[in-house]
Short mmCIF file of C-alpha atoms and ligand atoms in Angstrom, two decimals:
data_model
loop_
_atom_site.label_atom_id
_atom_site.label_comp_id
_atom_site.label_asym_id
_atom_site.label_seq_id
_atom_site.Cartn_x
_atom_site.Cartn_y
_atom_site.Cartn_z
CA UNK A 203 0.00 0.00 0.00
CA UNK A 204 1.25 3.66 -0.44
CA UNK A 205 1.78 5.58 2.09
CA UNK A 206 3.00 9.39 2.14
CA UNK A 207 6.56 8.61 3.05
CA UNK A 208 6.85 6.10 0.59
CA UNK A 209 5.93 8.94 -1.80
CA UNK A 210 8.44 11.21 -0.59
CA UNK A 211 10.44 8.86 -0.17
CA UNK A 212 10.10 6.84 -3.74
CA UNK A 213 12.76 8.24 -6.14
CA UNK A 214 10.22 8.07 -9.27
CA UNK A 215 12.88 9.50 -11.51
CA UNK A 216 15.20 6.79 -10.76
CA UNK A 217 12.61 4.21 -11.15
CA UNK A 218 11.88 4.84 -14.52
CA UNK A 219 15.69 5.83 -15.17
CA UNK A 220 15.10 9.37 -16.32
CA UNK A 221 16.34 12.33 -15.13
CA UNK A 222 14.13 15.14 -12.89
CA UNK A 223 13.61 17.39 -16.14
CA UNK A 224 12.34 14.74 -18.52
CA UNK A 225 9.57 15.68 -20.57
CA UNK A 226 6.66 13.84 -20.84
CA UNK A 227 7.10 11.75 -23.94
CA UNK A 228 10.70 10.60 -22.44
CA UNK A 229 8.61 9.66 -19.42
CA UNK A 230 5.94 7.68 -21.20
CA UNK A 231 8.46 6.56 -23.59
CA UNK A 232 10.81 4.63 -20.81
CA UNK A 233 7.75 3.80 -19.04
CA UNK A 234 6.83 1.30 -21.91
CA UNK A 235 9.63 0.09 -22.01
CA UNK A 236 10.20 -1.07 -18.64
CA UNK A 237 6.83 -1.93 -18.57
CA UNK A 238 6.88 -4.51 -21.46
CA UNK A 239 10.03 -5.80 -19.74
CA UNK A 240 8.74 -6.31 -16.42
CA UNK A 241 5.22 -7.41 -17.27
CA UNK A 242 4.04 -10.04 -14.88
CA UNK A 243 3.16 -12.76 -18.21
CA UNK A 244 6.85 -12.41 -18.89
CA UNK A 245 7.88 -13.15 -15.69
CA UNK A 246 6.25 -15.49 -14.27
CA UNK A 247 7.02 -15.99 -10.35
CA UNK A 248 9.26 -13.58 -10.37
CA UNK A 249 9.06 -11.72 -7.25
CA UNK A 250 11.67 -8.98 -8.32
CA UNK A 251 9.94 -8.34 -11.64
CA UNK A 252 6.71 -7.89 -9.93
CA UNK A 253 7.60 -5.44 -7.58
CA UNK A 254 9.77 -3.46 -9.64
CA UNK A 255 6.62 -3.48 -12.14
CA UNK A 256 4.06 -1.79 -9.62
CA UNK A 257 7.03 0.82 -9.08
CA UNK A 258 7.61 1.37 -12.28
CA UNK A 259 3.56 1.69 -12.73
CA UNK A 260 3.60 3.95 -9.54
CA UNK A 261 6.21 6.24 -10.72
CA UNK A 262 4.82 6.58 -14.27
CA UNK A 263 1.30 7.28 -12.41
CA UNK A 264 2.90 10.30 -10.63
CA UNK A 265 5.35 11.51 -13.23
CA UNK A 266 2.51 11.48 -16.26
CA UNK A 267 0.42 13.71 -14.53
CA UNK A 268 1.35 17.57 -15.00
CA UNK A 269 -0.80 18.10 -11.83
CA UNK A 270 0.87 15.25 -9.22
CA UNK A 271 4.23 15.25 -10.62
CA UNK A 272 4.07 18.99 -9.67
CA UNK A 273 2.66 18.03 -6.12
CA UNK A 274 5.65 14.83 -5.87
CA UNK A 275 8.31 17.49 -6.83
CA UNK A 276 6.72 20.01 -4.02
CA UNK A 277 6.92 17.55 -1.59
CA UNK A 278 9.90 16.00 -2.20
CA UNK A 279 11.36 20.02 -1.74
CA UNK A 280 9.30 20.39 1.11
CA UNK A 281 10.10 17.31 3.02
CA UNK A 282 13.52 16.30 1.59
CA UNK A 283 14.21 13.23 -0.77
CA UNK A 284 14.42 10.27 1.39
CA UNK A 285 14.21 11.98 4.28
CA UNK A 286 12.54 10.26 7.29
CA UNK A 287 9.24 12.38 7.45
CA UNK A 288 7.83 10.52 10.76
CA UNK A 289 3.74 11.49 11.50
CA UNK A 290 3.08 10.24 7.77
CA UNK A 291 2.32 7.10 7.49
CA UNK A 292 -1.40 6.35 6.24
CA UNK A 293 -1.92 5.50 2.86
CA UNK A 294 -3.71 7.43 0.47
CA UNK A 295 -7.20 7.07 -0.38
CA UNK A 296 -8.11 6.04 -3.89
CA UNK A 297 -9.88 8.99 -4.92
CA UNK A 298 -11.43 9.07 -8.73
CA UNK A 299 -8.36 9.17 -11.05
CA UNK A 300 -7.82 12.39 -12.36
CA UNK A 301 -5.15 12.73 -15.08
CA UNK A 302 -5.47 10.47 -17.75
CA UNK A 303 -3.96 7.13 -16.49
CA UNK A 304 -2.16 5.14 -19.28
CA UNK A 305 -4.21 2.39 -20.45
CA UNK A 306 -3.16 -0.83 -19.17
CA UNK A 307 -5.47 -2.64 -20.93
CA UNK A 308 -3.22 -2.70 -24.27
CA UNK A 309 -0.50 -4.18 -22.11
CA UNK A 310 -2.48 -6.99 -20.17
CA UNK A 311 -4.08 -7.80 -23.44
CA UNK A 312 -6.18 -11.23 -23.35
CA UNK A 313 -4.63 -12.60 -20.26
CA UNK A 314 -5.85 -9.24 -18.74
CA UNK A 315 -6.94 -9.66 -15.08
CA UNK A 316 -10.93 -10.67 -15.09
CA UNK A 317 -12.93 -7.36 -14.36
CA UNK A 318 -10.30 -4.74 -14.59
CA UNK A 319 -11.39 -1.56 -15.51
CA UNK A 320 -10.83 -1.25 -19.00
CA UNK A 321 -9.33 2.81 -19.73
CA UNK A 322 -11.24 5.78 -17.54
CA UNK A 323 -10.55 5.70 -13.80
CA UNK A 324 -10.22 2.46 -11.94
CA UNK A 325 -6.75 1.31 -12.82
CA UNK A 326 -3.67 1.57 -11.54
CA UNK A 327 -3.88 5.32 -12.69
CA UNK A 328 -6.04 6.59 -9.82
CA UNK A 329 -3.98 4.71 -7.43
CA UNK A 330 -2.66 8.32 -6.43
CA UNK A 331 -6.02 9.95 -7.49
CA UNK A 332 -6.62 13.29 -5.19
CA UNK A 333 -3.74 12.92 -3.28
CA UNK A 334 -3.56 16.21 -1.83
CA UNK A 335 -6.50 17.42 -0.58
CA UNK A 336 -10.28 15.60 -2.54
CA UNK A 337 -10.18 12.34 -2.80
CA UNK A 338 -13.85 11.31 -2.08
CA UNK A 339 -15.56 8.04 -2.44
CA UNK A 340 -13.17 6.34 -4.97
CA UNK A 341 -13.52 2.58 -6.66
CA UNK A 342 -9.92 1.52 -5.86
CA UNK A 343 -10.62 -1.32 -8.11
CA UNK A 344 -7.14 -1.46 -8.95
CA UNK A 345 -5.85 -1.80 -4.92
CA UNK A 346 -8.66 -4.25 -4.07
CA UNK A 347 -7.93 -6.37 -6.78
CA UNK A 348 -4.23 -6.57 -5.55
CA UNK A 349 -5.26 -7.48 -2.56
CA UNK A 350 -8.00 -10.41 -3.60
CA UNK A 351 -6.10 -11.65 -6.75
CA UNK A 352 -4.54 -14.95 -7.20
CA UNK A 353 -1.48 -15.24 -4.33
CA UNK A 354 1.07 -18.36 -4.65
CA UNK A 355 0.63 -20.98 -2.12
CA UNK A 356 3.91 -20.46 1.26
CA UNK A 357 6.79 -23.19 0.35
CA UNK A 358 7.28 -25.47 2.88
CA UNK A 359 9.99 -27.58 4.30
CA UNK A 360 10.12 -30.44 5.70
CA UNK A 361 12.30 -33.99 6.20
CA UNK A 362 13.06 -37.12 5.13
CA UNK A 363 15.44 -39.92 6.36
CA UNK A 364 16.81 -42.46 3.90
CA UNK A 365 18.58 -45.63 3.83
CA UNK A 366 21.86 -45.48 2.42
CA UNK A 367 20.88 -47.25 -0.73
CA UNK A 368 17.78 -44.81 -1.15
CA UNK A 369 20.07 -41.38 -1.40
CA UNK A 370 22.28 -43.48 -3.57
CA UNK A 371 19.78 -44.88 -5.86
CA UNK A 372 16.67 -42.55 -5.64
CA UNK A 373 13.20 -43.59 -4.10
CA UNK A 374 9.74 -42.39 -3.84
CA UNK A 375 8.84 -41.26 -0.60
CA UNK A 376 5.70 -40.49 0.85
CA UNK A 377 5.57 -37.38 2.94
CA UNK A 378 3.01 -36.27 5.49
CA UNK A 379 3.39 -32.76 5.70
CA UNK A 380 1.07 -30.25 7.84
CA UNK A 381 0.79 -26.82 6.12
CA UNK A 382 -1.69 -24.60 5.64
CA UNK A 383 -3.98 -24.82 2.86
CA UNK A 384 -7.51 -23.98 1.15
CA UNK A 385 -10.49 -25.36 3.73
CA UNK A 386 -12.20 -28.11 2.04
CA UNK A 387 -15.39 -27.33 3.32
CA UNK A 388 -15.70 -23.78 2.07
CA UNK A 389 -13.11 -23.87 -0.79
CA UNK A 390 -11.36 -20.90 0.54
CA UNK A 391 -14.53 -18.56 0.77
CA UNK A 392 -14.62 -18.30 3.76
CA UNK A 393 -18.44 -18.66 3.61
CA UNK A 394 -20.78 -21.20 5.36
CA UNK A 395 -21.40 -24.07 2.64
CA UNK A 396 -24.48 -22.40 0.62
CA UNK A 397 -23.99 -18.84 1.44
CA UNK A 398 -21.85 -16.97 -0.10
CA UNK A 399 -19.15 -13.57 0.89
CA UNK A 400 -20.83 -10.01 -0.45
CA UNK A 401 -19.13 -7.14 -0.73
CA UNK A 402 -18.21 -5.65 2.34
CA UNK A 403 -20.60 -2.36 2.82
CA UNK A 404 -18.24 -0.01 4.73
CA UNK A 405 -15.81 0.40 2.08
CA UNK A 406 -17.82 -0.95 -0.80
CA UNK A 407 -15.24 -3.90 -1.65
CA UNK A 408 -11.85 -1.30 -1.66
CA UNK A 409 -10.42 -2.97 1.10
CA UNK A 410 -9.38 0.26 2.72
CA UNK A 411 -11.56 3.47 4.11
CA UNK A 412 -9.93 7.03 4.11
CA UNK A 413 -10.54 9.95 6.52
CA UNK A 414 -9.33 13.67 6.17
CA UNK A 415 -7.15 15.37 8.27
CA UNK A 416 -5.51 19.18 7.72
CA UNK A 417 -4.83 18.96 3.79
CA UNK A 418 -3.91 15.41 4.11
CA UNK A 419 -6.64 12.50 3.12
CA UNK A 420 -5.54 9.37 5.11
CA UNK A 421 -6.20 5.50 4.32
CA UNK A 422 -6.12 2.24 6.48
CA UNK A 423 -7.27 -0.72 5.95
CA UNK A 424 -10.83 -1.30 6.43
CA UNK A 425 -11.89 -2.66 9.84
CA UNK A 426 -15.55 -4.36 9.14
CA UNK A 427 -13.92 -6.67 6.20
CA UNK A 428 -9.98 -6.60 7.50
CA UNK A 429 -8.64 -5.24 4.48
CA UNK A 430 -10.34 -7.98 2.25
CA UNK A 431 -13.25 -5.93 0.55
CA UNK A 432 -15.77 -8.82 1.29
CA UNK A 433 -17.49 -9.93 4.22
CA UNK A 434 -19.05 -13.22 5.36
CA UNK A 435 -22.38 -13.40 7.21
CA UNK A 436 -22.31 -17.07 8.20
CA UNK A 437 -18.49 -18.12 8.10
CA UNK A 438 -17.37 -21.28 7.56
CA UNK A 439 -17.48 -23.68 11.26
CA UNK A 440 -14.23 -25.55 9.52
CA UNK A 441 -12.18 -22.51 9.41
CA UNK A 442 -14.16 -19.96 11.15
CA UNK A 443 -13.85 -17.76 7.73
CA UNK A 444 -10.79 -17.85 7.25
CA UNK A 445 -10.57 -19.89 4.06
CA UNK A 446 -7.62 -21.38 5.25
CA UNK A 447 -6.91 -24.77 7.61
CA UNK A 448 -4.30 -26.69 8.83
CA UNK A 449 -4.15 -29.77 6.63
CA UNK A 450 -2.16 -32.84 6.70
CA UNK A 451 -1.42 -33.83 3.60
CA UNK A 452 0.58 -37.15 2.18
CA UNK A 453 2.17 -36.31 -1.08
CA UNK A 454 4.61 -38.63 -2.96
CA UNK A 455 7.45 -37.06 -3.75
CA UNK A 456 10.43 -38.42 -6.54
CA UNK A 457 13.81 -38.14 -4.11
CA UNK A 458 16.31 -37.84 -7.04
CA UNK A 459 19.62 -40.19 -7.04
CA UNK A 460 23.00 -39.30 -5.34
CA UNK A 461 20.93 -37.11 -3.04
CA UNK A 462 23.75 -36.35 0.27
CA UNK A 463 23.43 -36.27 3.52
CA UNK A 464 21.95 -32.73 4.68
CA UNK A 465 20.81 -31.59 1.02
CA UNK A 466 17.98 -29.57 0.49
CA UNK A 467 16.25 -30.57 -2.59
CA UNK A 468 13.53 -27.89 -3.88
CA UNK A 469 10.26 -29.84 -5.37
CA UNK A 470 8.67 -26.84 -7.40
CA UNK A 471 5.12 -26.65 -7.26
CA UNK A 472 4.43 -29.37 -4.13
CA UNK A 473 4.19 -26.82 -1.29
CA UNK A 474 1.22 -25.20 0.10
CA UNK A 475 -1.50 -24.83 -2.84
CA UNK A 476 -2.07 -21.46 -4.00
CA UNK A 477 -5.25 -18.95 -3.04
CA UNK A 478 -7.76 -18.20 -5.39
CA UNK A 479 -6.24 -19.86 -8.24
CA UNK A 480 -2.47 -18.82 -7.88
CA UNK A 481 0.13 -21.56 -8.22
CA UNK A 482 1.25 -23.89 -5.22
CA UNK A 483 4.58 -23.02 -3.97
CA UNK A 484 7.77 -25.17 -3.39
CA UNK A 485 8.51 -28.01 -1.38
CA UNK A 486 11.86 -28.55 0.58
CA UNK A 487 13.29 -31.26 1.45
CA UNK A 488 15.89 -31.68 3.81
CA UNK A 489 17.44 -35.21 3.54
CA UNK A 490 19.09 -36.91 6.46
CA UNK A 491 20.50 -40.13 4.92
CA UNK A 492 21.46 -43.10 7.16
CA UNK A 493 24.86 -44.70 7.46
CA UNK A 494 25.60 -47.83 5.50
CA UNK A 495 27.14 -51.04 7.14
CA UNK A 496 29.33 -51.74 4.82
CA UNK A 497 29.77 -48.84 2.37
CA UNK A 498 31.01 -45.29 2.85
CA UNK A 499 30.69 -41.79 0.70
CA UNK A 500 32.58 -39.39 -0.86
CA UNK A 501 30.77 -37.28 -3.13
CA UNK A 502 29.69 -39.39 -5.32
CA UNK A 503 32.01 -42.35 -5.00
CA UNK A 504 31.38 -45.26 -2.91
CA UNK A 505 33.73 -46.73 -0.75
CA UNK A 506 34.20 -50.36 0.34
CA UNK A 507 37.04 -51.86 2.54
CA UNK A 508 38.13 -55.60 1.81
CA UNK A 509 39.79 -57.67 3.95
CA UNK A 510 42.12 -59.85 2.21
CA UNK A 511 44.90 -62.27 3.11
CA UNK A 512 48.44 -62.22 3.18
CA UNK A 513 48.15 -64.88 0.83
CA UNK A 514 45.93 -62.98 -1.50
CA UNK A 515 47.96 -60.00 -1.63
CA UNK A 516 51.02 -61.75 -2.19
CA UNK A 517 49.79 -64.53 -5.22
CA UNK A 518 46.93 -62.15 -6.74
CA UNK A 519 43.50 -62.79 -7.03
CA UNK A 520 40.03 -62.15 -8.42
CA UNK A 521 37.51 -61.15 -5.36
CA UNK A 522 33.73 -60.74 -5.61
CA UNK A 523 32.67 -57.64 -4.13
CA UNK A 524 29.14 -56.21 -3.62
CA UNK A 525 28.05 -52.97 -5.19
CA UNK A 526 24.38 -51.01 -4.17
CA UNK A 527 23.00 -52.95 -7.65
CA UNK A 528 24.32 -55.96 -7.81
CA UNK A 529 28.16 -57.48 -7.43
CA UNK A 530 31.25 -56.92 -9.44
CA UNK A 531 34.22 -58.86 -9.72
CA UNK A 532 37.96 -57.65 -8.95
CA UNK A 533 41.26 -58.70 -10.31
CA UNK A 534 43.69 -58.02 -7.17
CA UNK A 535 47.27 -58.29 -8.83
CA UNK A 536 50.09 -60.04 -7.27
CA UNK A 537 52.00 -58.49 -4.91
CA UNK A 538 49.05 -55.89 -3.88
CA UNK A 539 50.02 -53.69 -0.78
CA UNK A 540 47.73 -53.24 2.41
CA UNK A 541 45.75 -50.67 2.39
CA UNK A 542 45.97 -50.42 -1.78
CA UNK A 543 42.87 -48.77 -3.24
CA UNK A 544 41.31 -50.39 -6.56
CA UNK A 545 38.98 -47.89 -8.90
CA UNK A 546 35.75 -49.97 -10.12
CA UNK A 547 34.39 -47.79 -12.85
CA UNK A 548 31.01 -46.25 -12.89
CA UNK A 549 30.42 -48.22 -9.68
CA UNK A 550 29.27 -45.80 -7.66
CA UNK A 551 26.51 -43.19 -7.29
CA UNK A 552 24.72 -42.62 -10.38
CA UNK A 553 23.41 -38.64 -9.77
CA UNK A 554 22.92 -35.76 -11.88
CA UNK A 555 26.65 -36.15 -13.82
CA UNK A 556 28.80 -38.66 -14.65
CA UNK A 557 28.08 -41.94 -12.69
CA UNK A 558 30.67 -41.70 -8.99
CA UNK A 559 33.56 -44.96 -9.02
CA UNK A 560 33.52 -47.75 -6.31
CA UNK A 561 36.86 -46.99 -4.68
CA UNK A 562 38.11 -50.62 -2.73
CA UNK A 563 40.06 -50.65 -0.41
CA UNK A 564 42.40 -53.87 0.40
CA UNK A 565 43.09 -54.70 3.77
CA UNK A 566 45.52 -57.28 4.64
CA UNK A 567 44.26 -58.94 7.72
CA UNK A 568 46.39 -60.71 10.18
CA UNK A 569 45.03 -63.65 12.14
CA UNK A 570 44.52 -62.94 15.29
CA UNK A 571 45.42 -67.14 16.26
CA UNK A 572 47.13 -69.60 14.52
CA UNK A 573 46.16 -73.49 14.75
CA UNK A 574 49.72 -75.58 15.09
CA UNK A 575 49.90 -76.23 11.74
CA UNK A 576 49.46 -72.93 10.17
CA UNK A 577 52.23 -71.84 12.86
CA UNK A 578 54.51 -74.00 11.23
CA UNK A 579 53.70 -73.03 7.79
CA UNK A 580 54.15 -69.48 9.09
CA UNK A 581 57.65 -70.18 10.20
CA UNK A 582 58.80 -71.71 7.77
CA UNK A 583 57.34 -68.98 5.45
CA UNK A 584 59.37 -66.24 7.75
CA UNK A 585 62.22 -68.58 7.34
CA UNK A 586 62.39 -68.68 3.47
CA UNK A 587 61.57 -64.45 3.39
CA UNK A 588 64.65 -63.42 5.06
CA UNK A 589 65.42 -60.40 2.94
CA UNK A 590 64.89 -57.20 4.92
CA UNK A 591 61.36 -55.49 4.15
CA UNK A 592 62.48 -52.31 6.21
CA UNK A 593 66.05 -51.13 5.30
CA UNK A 594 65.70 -47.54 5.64
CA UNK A 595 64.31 -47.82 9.22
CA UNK A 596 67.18 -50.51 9.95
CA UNK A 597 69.63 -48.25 8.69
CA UNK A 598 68.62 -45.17 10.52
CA UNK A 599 68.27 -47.45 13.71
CA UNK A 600 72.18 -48.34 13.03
CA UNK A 601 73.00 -44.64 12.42
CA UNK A 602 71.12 -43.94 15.93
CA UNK A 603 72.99 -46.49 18.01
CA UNK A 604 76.44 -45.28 16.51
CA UNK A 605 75.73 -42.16 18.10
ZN1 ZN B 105 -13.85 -22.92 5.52
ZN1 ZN B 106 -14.47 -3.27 4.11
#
């Protein structure tokens, strides 16, 4: 809603990007042009766009009519340009446009908002109408339809927990979620079933009612309909007229693959559903993703340790190993080290890129007891490998105990 500051304080010059002695046509002229930019049907859900759209429309309001932009350049002289001007801060009312508001209607075209005003006063253009001093029992349309239009339903986050193999793979996963959203008995009226909302009386559906005071006309929301230009007789007993209710809902959501622990994901269009008729808003989803028994993560490779004998490491062999889908098999050469690390292609989680590795890790484990036999076989084994498999540490040891 306007208020006076933000009209002393609004730069409309810099809004439309022309300088404080622009004529009119160089006014109108970059007012189109922003306008066609920033038009709503060209930017869909684009918050930025929209605002800077009713600025743009607000300044070219102002700065098209002779009268007002005389009255904004006053003001802006009297009070100072972005100075804090305290005591103002009602809106203003929406008098009966004066001035000769540029027609929206050309630029909403087809997909123009149902009932709009089409040219005369009404739109956007007597916003502003009568700001100093008049004003008078005005149709707003424009305002009230700002306020009742189509609004996108509040994104909402929530949770999930996955199994290891879910994050890695992907799942479907049913969420109950609790979020506000359009009462099923009264679809959002507001209304008892079978009666309906009427225009609210005391400000005939504007949303706002204005009172004088010294040379200034004031505006505030209107208290019989709170703001909403309609009023209910019999409201709804689900949500006592509100329209709204706490719902829980179960929605099935697609959890991509290679999702990590922690990771928001944004599901577009599966929050809360949208008021009258505007589009639902986002879903987030933060994922907690349980630990694996046996495999680990990094990015998006898997990792896997092996245990593998002395034996195995020294003569080579070919291991089956489990992967999330399935098993693969692995050539360990001869002579592998402990604690080697073998790359298994394409193994390992398959997200939005190239496919992660398996990364193996061989372990060389040492028996923790021996039976008699294997003893023997051990020592003799010790007994045929007598070459050194530390020099460097035996020959700093020397070098030590020469000192
Ligand atoms: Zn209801
Ligand atoms: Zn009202």
């Amino acid at each position: 809603m306007l208020s006076t500051r933000d009209f002393i304080e609004k730069d409309y010059y810099a809004a439309l990007g022309v300088p404080k002695d622009a004529d009119a046509a160089a006014i109108k002229k970059a007012y189109r042009k922003l306008a066609t930019e920033l038009h709503p049907d060209k930017n869909p859900n684009n918050a930025d766009a929209e605002a800077r759209f009713k600025d743009v429309s607000e300044a070219y309001d102002v700065l098209s009519d002779t009268k007002r932009r005389a009255e904004y350049d006053d003001a802006r002289r009297l009070f100072g340009a972005g100075g804090r001007t305290g005591g103002f801060s009602g809106g203003f009312p929406g008098g009966a446009g004066g001035g000769e508001p540029f027609d929206l209607g050309d630029l909403f075209g087809a997909a123009g908002t149902a009932g709009a005003p089409r040219g005369g006063a009404g739109g956007l253009g007597d916003l502003l109408g009568g700001l100093f001093g008049g004003g008078g029992a005005g149709t707003a349309r424009g305002r009230s339809q700002a306020a009742s239009g189509p609004a996108r339903g509040q994104d909402v986050e929530t949770e999930a927990t996955l199994s290891f193999d879910e994050a890695v793979l992907g799942v479907t996963v049913p969420l109950r979620m609790q979020s506000p959203g359009t009462c099923p008995t009264c679809s959002g009226s507001g209304a008892k079933p079978g009666t309906s909302p009427h225009t609210c009386p005391v400000c005939q559906g504007a949303g706002v009612t204005s009172r004088s005071q010294g040379a200034f006309a004031f505006s505030e929301p209107c208290r019989n309909c709170r703001g909403t230009g309609q009023v209910v007789d019999d409201p709804c007993p689900t949500c006592s007229g509100s329209g709204i209710t706490t719902q829980t809902r179960t929605i099935t959501v697609r959890i991509p693959a290679g999702v990590k622990d922690g990771q928001r994901i944004r599901l577009p269009g599966k929050g809360a559903p949208g008021r009258r008729g505007g589009p639902a808003g986002d879903l987030f989803v933060v994922v907690h993703v349980a630990e694996h028994d046996l495999f680990g993560r990094k990015d998006d490779d898997l990792t896997l340790t092996v245990p593998i004998t002395f034996a195995e490491a020294a003569l080579g062999t070919t291991l089956t190993v489990p992967t999330l889908d399935g098993t693969v098999s692995l050539k360990v050469p001869a002579g592998t080290a402990s604690g080697r690390t073998l790359r298994v292609r394409g193994r390992g989680v398959k997200g939005k890129g190239r496919a992660g590795d398996l990364l193996v890790t061989l372990e060389v484990a040492v028996p923790v007891r021996l039976t008699a036999a294997q003893r023997k076989v051990v020592e003799s084994l010790a007994e045929e490998m007598d070459e050194d498999p530390r020099p460097r540490i035996t020959a700093a040891v020397q070098a030590g105990a020469q000192r």
